[in-house]
Short mmCIF file of C-alpha atoms in Angstrom, two decimals:
data_model
loop_
_atom_site.label_atom_id
_atom_site.label_comp_id
_atom_site.label_asym_id
_atom_site.label_seq_id
_atom_site.Cartn_x
_atom_site.Cartn_y
_atom_site.Cartn_z
CA MET O 1 99.30 142.60 70.44
CA GLU O 2 99.71 145.00 73.34
CA GLU O 3 96.62 146.48 74.97
CA THR O 4 98.01 150.01 74.80
CA GLN O 5 98.62 149.70 71.07
CA VAL O 6 95.01 148.78 70.35
CA GLU O 7 93.72 152.11 71.66
CA GLU O 8 94.54 153.85 68.37
CA TRP O 9 92.05 151.57 66.61
CA GLY O 10 88.30 151.93 66.75
CA PRO O 11 85.54 149.52 65.83
CA GLY O 12 84.86 149.25 62.11
CA THR O 13 82.49 147.83 59.54
CA ALA O 14 83.51 145.50 56.73
CA ASP O 15 83.78 148.56 54.49
CA ASP O 16 86.16 150.13 57.01
CA LEU O 17 88.33 147.02 56.84
CA VAL O 18 88.37 147.24 53.05
CA ARG O 19 89.56 150.84 53.33
CA ASP O 20 92.21 149.78 55.86
CA ALA O 21 93.50 147.30 53.28
CA GLU O 22 93.56 149.95 50.55
CA ALA O 23 95.54 152.25 52.86
CA LEU O 24 98.11 149.46 53.25
CA GLY O 25 98.33 149.09 49.48
CA VAL O 26 96.71 145.65 49.55
CA GLU O 27 94.62 145.06 46.46
CA GLN O 28 91.68 142.74 45.78
CA VAL O 29 90.23 143.00 49.27
CA SER O 30 86.44 143.02 49.32
CA ALA O 31 83.58 142.62 51.75
CA ARG O 32 83.18 139.10 50.38
CA MET O 33 86.78 138.28 51.28
CA ILE O 34 86.21 139.55 54.82
CA THR O 35 83.14 137.28 55.09
CA ASP O 36 85.35 134.38 53.99
CA TRP O 37 87.90 135.30 56.66
CA VAL O 38 85.17 135.18 59.30
CA GLU O 39 84.03 131.76 58.06
CA VAL O 40 87.50 130.18 58.25
CA GLY O 41 88.35 131.78 61.61
CA LEU O 42 90.81 134.46 60.59
CA LEU O 43 88.38 137.05 61.97
CA ALA O 44 85.64 136.96 64.60
CA ALA O 45 82.07 137.50 63.52
CA PRO O 46 81.15 141.22 63.54
CA GLU O 47 78.93 142.37 66.37
CA PHE O 48 75.34 143.58 65.99
CA HIS O 49 75.19 147.34 66.37
CA LYS O 50 72.09 149.50 66.69
CA SER O 51 72.29 153.23 67.25
CA THR O 52 68.74 154.24 66.29
CA GLN O 53 65.31 153.07 67.33
CA HIS O 54 64.38 152.04 63.82
CA GLY O 55 66.48 150.06 61.44
CA ARG O 56 69.82 148.49 61.97
CA ASP O 57 73.36 149.79 61.55
CA PRO O 58 76.04 147.69 59.84
CA SER O 59 77.63 145.10 62.12
CA MET O 60 80.92 146.21 63.63
CA PHE O 61 84.25 144.48 64.14
CA PRO O 62 85.83 145.29 67.53
CA ALA O 63 88.97 147.40 67.53
CA VAL O 64 91.21 144.44 68.35
CA GLN O 65 89.83 142.50 65.38
CA ARG O 66 90.32 145.44 63.06
CA ARG O 67 93.93 145.62 64.13
CA LEU O 68 94.31 141.85 63.80
CA PHE O 69 93.06 142.13 60.21
CA SER O 70 95.66 144.80 59.50
CA GLU O 71 98.45 142.76 61.10
CA LEU O 72 97.54 139.69 59.04
CA LEU O 73 97.49 141.73 55.84
CA GLN O 74 100.90 143.21 56.60
CA ALA O 75 102.30 139.76 57.34
CA ARG O 76 100.90 138.58 54.02
CA LYS O 77 102.56 141.51 52.25
CA ARG O 78 105.93 140.60 53.76
CA SER O 79 105.73 137.08 52.38
CA PRO O 80 107.79 136.36 49.24
CA LEU O 81 104.97 134.16 47.94
CA LYS O 82 102.62 135.62 45.33
CA ARG O 83 99.60 133.71 46.62
CA ILE O 84 99.03 132.90 50.28
CA PRO O 85 96.11 130.57 51.03
CA HIS O 86 93.92 131.45 54.01
CA HIS O 87 94.86 128.34 55.95
CA THR O 88 98.54 129.25 56.11
CA MET O 89 97.69 132.21 58.38
CA ILE O 90 95.43 130.21 60.71
CA PRO O 91 98.28 129.16 63.06
CA VAL O 92 99.00 132.85 63.71
CA VAL O 93 95.41 133.43 64.85
CA LEU O 94 95.54 130.33 67.05
CA PHE O 95 98.87 131.45 68.52
CA VAL O 96 97.30 134.82 69.42
CA TRP O 97 94.40 132.99 71.08
CA LEU O 98 96.78 130.74 73.02
CA THR O 99 98.81 133.65 74.35
CA ASN O 100 96.23 136.44 74.73
CA ASP O 101 92.73 136.45 76.23
CA THR O 102 91.41 139.65 74.67
CA VAL O 103 91.92 139.47 70.90
CA VAL O 104 90.52 136.20 69.58
CA PRO O 105 87.24 134.92 71.13
CA VAL O 106 86.80 131.19 71.63
CA ALA O 107 84.10 130.98 68.92
CA GLN O 108 86.62 132.30 66.40
CA ALA O 109 89.29 129.92 67.70
CA ARG O 110 86.88 127.02 67.22
CA ARG O 111 86.40 127.92 63.55
CA ALA O 112 90.13 128.43 63.16
CA LEU O 113 90.78 124.98 64.62
CA ARG O 114 88.27 123.53 62.16
CA THR O 115 90.19 125.10 59.28
CA TYR O 116 93.48 123.98 60.81
CA ALA O 117 92.16 120.41 61.03
CA GLN O 118 90.85 120.49 57.46
CA THR O 119 94.25 121.45 56.10
CA THR O 120 96.71 119.81 58.49
CA GLY O 121 98.65 117.00 56.92
CA LYS O 122 98.24 118.36 53.41
CA THR O 123 101.78 118.54 52.08
CA ASN O 124 103.64 118.37 48.82
CA ARG O 125 106.00 115.53 47.93
CA ALA O 126 109.14 117.36 49.07
CA ARG O 127 107.63 118.18 52.47
CA ARG O 128 106.41 114.59 52.94
CA GLN O 129 109.89 113.28 52.17
CA GLU O 130 111.47 115.70 54.63
CA ASN O 131 108.97 114.83 57.38
CA ALA O 132 109.57 111.11 56.85
CA ARG O 133 113.35 111.56 56.82
CA ARG O 134 113.21 113.44 60.13
CA ILE O 135 111.16 110.71 61.79
CA VAL O 136 113.51 108.01 60.50
CA GLU O 137 116.49 109.95 61.85
CA GLN O 138 114.84 110.22 65.27
CA PHE O 139 113.91 106.56 65.63
CA ALA O 140 116.62 104.70 63.72
CA HIS O 141 119.11 102.72 65.78
CA PRO O 142 122.70 103.08 64.48
CA SER O 143 122.59 99.40 63.49
CA ALA O 144 119.44 99.77 61.39
CA THR O 145 119.93 98.75 57.76
CA TYR O 146 119.27 100.88 54.70
CA GLN O 147 116.27 98.70 53.82
CA GLN O 148 114.74 99.15 57.28
CA ARG O 149 115.17 102.91 57.01
CA ARG O 150 113.78 102.99 53.49
CA THR O 151 110.72 100.90 54.40
CA VAL O 152 109.73 103.25 57.22
CA GLN O 153 110.30 106.33 55.07
CA LEU O 154 108.05 105.05 52.28
CA LEU O 155 105.29 104.00 54.71
CA ILE O 156 105.28 107.44 56.35
CA GLU O 157 105.28 109.24 53.00
CA GLU O 158 102.38 107.14 51.74
CA GLY O 159 100.46 107.63 54.98
CA GLU O 160 100.81 111.39 54.73
CA ARG O 161 99.88 111.39 51.06
CA THR O 162 96.68 109.39 51.56
CA ARG O 163 96.05 110.60 55.14
CA LYS O 164 95.28 106.94 55.91
CA PRO O 165 98.45 105.37 57.34
CA ASP O 166 98.69 101.60 57.67
CA TRP O 167 99.30 101.63 61.43
CA GLU O 168 100.03 97.91 61.72
CA LYS O 169 102.73 97.95 59.06
CA LEU O 170 104.13 101.22 60.37
CA HIS O 171 104.32 99.92 63.94
CA SER O 172 106.14 96.78 62.79
CA ALA O 173 108.57 98.71 60.56
CA LEU O 174 109.31 101.35 63.23
CA THR O 175 109.91 98.64 65.82
CA ALA O 176 112.45 96.97 63.52
CA LEU O 177 114.04 100.37 62.87
CA CYS O 178 114.41 101.05 66.60
CA SER O 179 115.37 97.52 67.61
CA PRO O 180 117.12 95.89 64.66
CA TRP O 181 118.70 93.25 66.93
CA ARG O 182 115.34 91.56 67.57
CA THR O 183 115.40 87.78 66.88
CA ALA O 184 112.81 85.03 67.19
CA GLY O 185 112.38 83.71 70.72
CA VAL O 186 114.14 86.67 72.32
CA PRO O 187 112.02 89.16 74.29
CA LEU O 188 111.81 92.55 72.62
CA LEU O 189 113.87 95.29 74.23
CA GLU O 190 112.28 98.33 72.66
CA ARG O 191 114.45 101.40 72.26
CA GLY O 192 112.93 104.76 73.13
CA ILE O 193 113.89 108.26 72.04
CA GLY O 194 113.94 111.50 73.99
CA ARG O 195 114.96 111.61 77.65
CA PRO O 196 116.15 108.39 79.34
CA ASP O 197 113.70 108.90 82.22
CA MET O 198 110.74 109.55 79.87
CA PRO O 199 111.44 107.65 76.64
CA LEU O 200 109.05 107.86 73.70
CA THR O 201 108.60 104.34 72.37
CA VAL O 202 107.25 103.24 69.00
CA SER O 203 103.95 102.31 70.66
CA ASP O 204 103.76 105.74 72.30
CA SER O 205 104.42 107.42 68.99
CA ILE O 206 101.72 105.43 67.19
CA VAL O 207 99.20 106.15 69.96
CA ILE O 208 99.93 109.88 69.69
CA LYS O 209 99.55 109.75 65.89
CA VAL O 210 96.24 107.86 66.06
CA ALA O 211 94.92 110.20 68.77
CA ALA O 212 95.86 113.20 66.62
CA GLN O 213 93.97 111.69 63.70
CA GLN O 214 90.85 111.18 65.83
CA LEU O 215 91.08 114.69 67.25
CA THR O 216 91.40 116.11 63.74
CA ALA O 217 88.17 114.39 62.73
CA ARG O 218 86.35 115.95 65.72
CA LEU O 219 87.72 119.41 65.03
CA ARG O 220 86.71 119.25 61.37
CA ALA O 221 83.15 118.47 62.43
CA GLU O 222 83.25 121.12 65.21
CA GLN O 223 82.43 118.42 67.76
CA VAL O 224 84.65 119.86 70.50
CA ARG O 225 82.89 122.09 73.02
CA GLU O 226 84.15 125.63 73.64
CA GLU O 227 84.60 124.89 77.35
CA ASP O 228 86.90 121.99 76.48
CA LEU O 229 88.93 124.23 74.19
CA LEU O 230 89.33 126.74 77.01
CA GLU O 231 90.26 124.08 79.58
CA ALA O 232 92.88 122.66 77.21
CA ARG O 233 94.27 126.17 76.72
CA ARG O 234 94.57 126.60 80.50
CA VAL O 235 96.44 123.29 80.83
CA HIS O 236 98.57 124.01 77.76
CA ARG O 237 99.75 127.35 79.14
CA ILE O 238 100.99 125.68 82.33
CA ASP O 239 102.61 122.76 80.51
CA TRP O 240 104.18 124.95 77.82
CA ALA O 241 105.71 127.35 80.34
CA GLN O 242 107.24 124.40 82.21
CA TYR O 243 108.51 122.85 78.98
CA GLU O 244 110.09 126.09 77.78
CA ALA O 245 111.76 126.60 81.16
CA ALA O 246 113.22 123.07 81.08
CA ARG O 247 114.01 122.95 77.37
CA SER O 248 117.66 123.97 77.56
CA ARG O 249 118.23 121.40 80.31
CA GLN O 250 116.42 118.60 78.46
CA GLN O 251 118.33 119.08 75.23
CA PRO O 252 121.72 117.71 76.39
CA GLU O 253 119.97 115.00 78.42
CA GLY O 254 118.09 113.63 75.42
CA THR O 255 119.14 110.48 73.62
CA THR O 256 118.29 111.89 70.19
CA PRO O 257 120.18 114.95 68.88
CA GLY O 258 117.86 117.90 68.27
CA PHE O 259 114.84 116.23 69.90
CA PHE O 260 114.21 119.17 72.22
CA ALA O 261 115.77 121.88 70.05
CA ALA O 262 113.63 124.95 69.39
CA PRO O 263 112.75 125.38 65.71
CA GLU O 264 114.30 128.28 63.85
CA GLY O 265 112.14 131.21 62.85
CA MET O 266 108.95 132.68 64.30
CA GLU O 267 106.66 130.85 61.90
CA ALA O 268 108.07 127.46 62.93
CA ARG O 269 107.78 128.31 66.63
CA VAL O 270 104.17 129.41 66.17
CA ARG O 271 103.35 126.11 64.47
CA GLU O 272 105.18 124.17 67.17
CA GLN O 273 103.10 125.72 69.94
CA VAL O 274 99.81 125.22 68.08
CA HIS O 275 100.75 121.59 67.50
CA ALA O 276 101.56 121.21 71.20
CA TYR O 277 98.13 122.63 72.08
CA THR O 278 96.35 120.05 69.93
CA GLY O 279 98.24 117.33 71.80
CA THR O 280 97.06 118.79 75.10
CA LEU O 281 93.51 119.00 73.76
CA ALA O 282 93.61 115.31 72.81
CA GLY O 283 94.69 114.55 76.37
CA VAL O 284 92.00 116.73 77.98
CA LEU O 285 89.32 115.07 75.85
CA GLY O 286 90.54 111.61 76.93
CA ILE O 287 91.38 110.56 73.36
CA ILE O 288 95.00 109.65 74.13
CA ALA O 289 94.02 107.54 77.15
CA GLU O 290 91.33 105.74 75.18
CA VAL O 291 93.67 104.94 72.29
CA ALA O 292 96.43 103.84 74.67
CA ILE O 293 94.09 101.44 76.50
CA GLY O 294 93.05 99.92 73.18
CA ALA O 295 96.69 99.43 72.21
CA ARG O 296 97.60 97.84 75.57
CA VAL O 297 94.87 95.21 75.39
CA GLY O 298 95.94 94.16 71.93
CA ARG O 299 93.27 95.92 69.89
CA HIS O 300 95.33 98.06 67.58
CA PRO O 301 93.82 101.57 67.34
CA SER O 302 92.31 102.50 64.00
#
């Protein structure tokens, strides 16, 4: 959203937003729906407005929020789906917050992250199967057997379905998938994926997954301070810019085809950057370090 483009918009009440929706040909938009959007983080809370000495005028949404509302409605209209749940638009709001300082306030981003955490990981069977297949393809050594591949796929699918993965079983199965040559009495040579100089091992992957699960629990309960969200955004912007600049160089250097490839389509790229931010947030909060220490001393994270 460009600053110069916002000038054509003025502040508006909830009723003004309803009329904006009607002008766009969007039906079934009400003041109640706008309140719901504020609650889940799609919109910021309207601001108190008083123009007279007595009484109180209706609260007003800033111009940038009124335009954001219109943009979200238009994006919803372009979708081929008949029904679009609120949470599917949350990554767009978070992406705006990550890339722009003037549209989405941190209080709104905090609510949006709560909604994101409440809904992340909820997938249908086809999506779970595809996610599991992708992970198996990334980690599987060429010598891995069909049974080793199948075991990992089923464990990942079940973990996503219940949202309670069996980390011990998954770690063991992924290790066998990566290092199928392992035999009793022979030290484990664990295969990593990604770049040769910075391999992602099975242990690393499990630590990241567990840390993400712990962060999700904190975000759902709104237990992350706004100042921590802002600090993580600052770090993320630096890290993401460096990653994007090096991406084309990392791709051919990687050991796993497609590991560093950019996803196709704007929606996928938005989700990728939001996911990357949550990883940075887990690091800033010290969750990743805490989980990693627990794993190194033999106490498997849970």
